[in-house]
Coordinates of N, CA and C in Angstrom, one line a residue:
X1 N 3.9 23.6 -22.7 CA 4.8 22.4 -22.9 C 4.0 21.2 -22.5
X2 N 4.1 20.2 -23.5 CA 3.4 18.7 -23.0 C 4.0 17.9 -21.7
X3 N 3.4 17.0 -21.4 CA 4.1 16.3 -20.3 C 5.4 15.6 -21.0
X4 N 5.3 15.1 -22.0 CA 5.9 14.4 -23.0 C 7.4 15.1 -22.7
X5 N 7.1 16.6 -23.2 CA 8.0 17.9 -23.3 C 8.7 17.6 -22.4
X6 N 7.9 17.7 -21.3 CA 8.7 17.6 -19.7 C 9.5 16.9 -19.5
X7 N 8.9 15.2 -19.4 CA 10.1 14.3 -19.4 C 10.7 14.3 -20.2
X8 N 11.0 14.7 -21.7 CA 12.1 14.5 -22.6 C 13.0 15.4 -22.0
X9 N 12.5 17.1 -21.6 CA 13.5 17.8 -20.6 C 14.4 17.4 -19.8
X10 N 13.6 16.6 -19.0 CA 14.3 16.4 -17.5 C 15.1 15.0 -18.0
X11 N 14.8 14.5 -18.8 CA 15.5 12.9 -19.0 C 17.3 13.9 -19.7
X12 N 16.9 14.4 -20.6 CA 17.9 15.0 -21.1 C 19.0 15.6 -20.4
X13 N 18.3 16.6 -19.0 CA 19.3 17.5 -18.4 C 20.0 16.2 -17.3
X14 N 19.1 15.3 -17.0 CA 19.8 14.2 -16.2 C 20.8 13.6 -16.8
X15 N 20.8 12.9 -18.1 CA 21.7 12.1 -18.4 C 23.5 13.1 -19.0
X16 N 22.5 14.8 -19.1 CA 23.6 15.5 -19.0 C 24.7 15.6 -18.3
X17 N 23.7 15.3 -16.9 CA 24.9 15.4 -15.7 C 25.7 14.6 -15.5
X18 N 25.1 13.6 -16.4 CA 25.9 12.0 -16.7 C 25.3 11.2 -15.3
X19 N 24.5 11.0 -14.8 CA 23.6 10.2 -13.8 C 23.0 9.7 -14.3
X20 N 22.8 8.2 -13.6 CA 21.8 6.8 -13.9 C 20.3 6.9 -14.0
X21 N 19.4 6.5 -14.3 CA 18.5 6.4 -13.7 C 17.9 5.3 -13.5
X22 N 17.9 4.9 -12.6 CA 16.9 3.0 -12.5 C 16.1 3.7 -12.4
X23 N 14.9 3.7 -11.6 CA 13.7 4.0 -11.7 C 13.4 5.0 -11.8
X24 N 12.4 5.1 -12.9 CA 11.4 6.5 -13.1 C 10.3 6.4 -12.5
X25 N 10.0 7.5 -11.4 CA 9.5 7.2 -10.6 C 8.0 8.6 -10.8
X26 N 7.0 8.3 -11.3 CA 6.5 9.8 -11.9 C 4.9 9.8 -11.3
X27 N 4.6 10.6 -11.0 CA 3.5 11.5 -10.5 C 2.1 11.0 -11.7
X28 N 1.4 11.1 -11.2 CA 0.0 10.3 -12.0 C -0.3 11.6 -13.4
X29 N 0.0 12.3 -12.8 CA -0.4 13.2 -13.8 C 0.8 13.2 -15.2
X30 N 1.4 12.7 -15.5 CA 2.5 12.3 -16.2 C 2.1 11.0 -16.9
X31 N 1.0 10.2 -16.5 CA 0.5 9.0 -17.0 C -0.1 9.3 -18.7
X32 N 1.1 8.8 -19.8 CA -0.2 8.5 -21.0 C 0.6 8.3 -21.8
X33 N 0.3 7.6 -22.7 CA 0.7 6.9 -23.7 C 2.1 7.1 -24.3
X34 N 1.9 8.4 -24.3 CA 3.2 9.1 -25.0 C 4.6 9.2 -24.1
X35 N 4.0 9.4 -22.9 CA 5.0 9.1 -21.7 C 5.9 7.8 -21.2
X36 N 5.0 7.0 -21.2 CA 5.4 5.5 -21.3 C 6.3 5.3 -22.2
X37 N 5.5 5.6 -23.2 CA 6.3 5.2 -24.8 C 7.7 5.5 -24.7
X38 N 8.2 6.6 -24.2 CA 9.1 7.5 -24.5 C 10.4 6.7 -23.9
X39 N 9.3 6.5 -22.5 CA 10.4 6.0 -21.2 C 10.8 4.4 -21.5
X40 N 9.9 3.9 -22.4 CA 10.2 2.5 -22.3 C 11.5 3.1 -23.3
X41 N 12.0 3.1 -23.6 CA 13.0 3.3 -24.7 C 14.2 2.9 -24.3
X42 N 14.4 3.6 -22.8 CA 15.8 3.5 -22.1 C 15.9 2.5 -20.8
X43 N 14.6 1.5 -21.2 CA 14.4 0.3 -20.2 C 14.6 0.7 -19.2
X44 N 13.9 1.7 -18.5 CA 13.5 1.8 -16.9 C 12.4 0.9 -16.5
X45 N 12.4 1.1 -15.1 CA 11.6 0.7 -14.6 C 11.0 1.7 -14.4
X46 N 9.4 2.0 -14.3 CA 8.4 2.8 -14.6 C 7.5 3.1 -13.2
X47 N 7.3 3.5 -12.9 CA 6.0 3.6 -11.3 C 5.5 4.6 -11.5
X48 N 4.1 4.7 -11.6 CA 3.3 6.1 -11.7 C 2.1 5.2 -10.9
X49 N 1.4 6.1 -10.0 CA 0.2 5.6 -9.4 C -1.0 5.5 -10.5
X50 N -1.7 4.8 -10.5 CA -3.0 4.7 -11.7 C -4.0 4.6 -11.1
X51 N -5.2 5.5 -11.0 CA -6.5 5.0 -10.4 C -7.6 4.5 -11.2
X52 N -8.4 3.9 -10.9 CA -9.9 3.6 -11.7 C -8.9 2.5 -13.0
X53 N -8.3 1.7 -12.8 CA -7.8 0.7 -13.7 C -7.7 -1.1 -13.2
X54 N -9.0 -1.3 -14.5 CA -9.2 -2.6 -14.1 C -8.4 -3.7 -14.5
X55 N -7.8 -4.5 -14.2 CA -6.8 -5.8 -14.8 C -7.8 -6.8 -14.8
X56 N -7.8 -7.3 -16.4 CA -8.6 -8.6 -16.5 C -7.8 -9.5 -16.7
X57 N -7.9 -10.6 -16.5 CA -7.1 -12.3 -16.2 C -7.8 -12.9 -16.4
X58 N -7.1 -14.3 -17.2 CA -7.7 -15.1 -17.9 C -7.0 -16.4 -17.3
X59 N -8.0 -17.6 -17.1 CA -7.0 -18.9 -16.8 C -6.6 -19.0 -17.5
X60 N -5.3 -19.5 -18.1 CA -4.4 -20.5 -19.1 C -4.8 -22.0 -19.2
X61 N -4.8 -22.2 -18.0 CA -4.7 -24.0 -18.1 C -6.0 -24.2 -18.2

């Protein structure tokens, strides 16, 4: 089963129970593209720890 798999599981049996979810709060190993994807759908708010990721920034003005 994919991670993907997983959360569509667990999102599924939750909203079963008929419970909310504000934040999705997920484990690093759950991090990737497909996961995000999935979750941005039902506008959570997202937290997964990320290591070795650089943010570049740019002035505007």
């Amino acid at each position: 089963m994919s991670r993907l798999e997983i959360v569509e599981k667990l999102i599924e049996q939750i909203l079963a129970l008929g419970l909310e979810i504000e934040p999705a709060v997920l484990d690093v190993g759950f991090y990737s593209v497909d996961v995000i994807n999935y979750l941005s759908r039902f506008n959570f708010i997202i937290a997964v720890p990320v290591e070795n990721i650089t943010i570049l920034t740019e002035n505007i003005l």
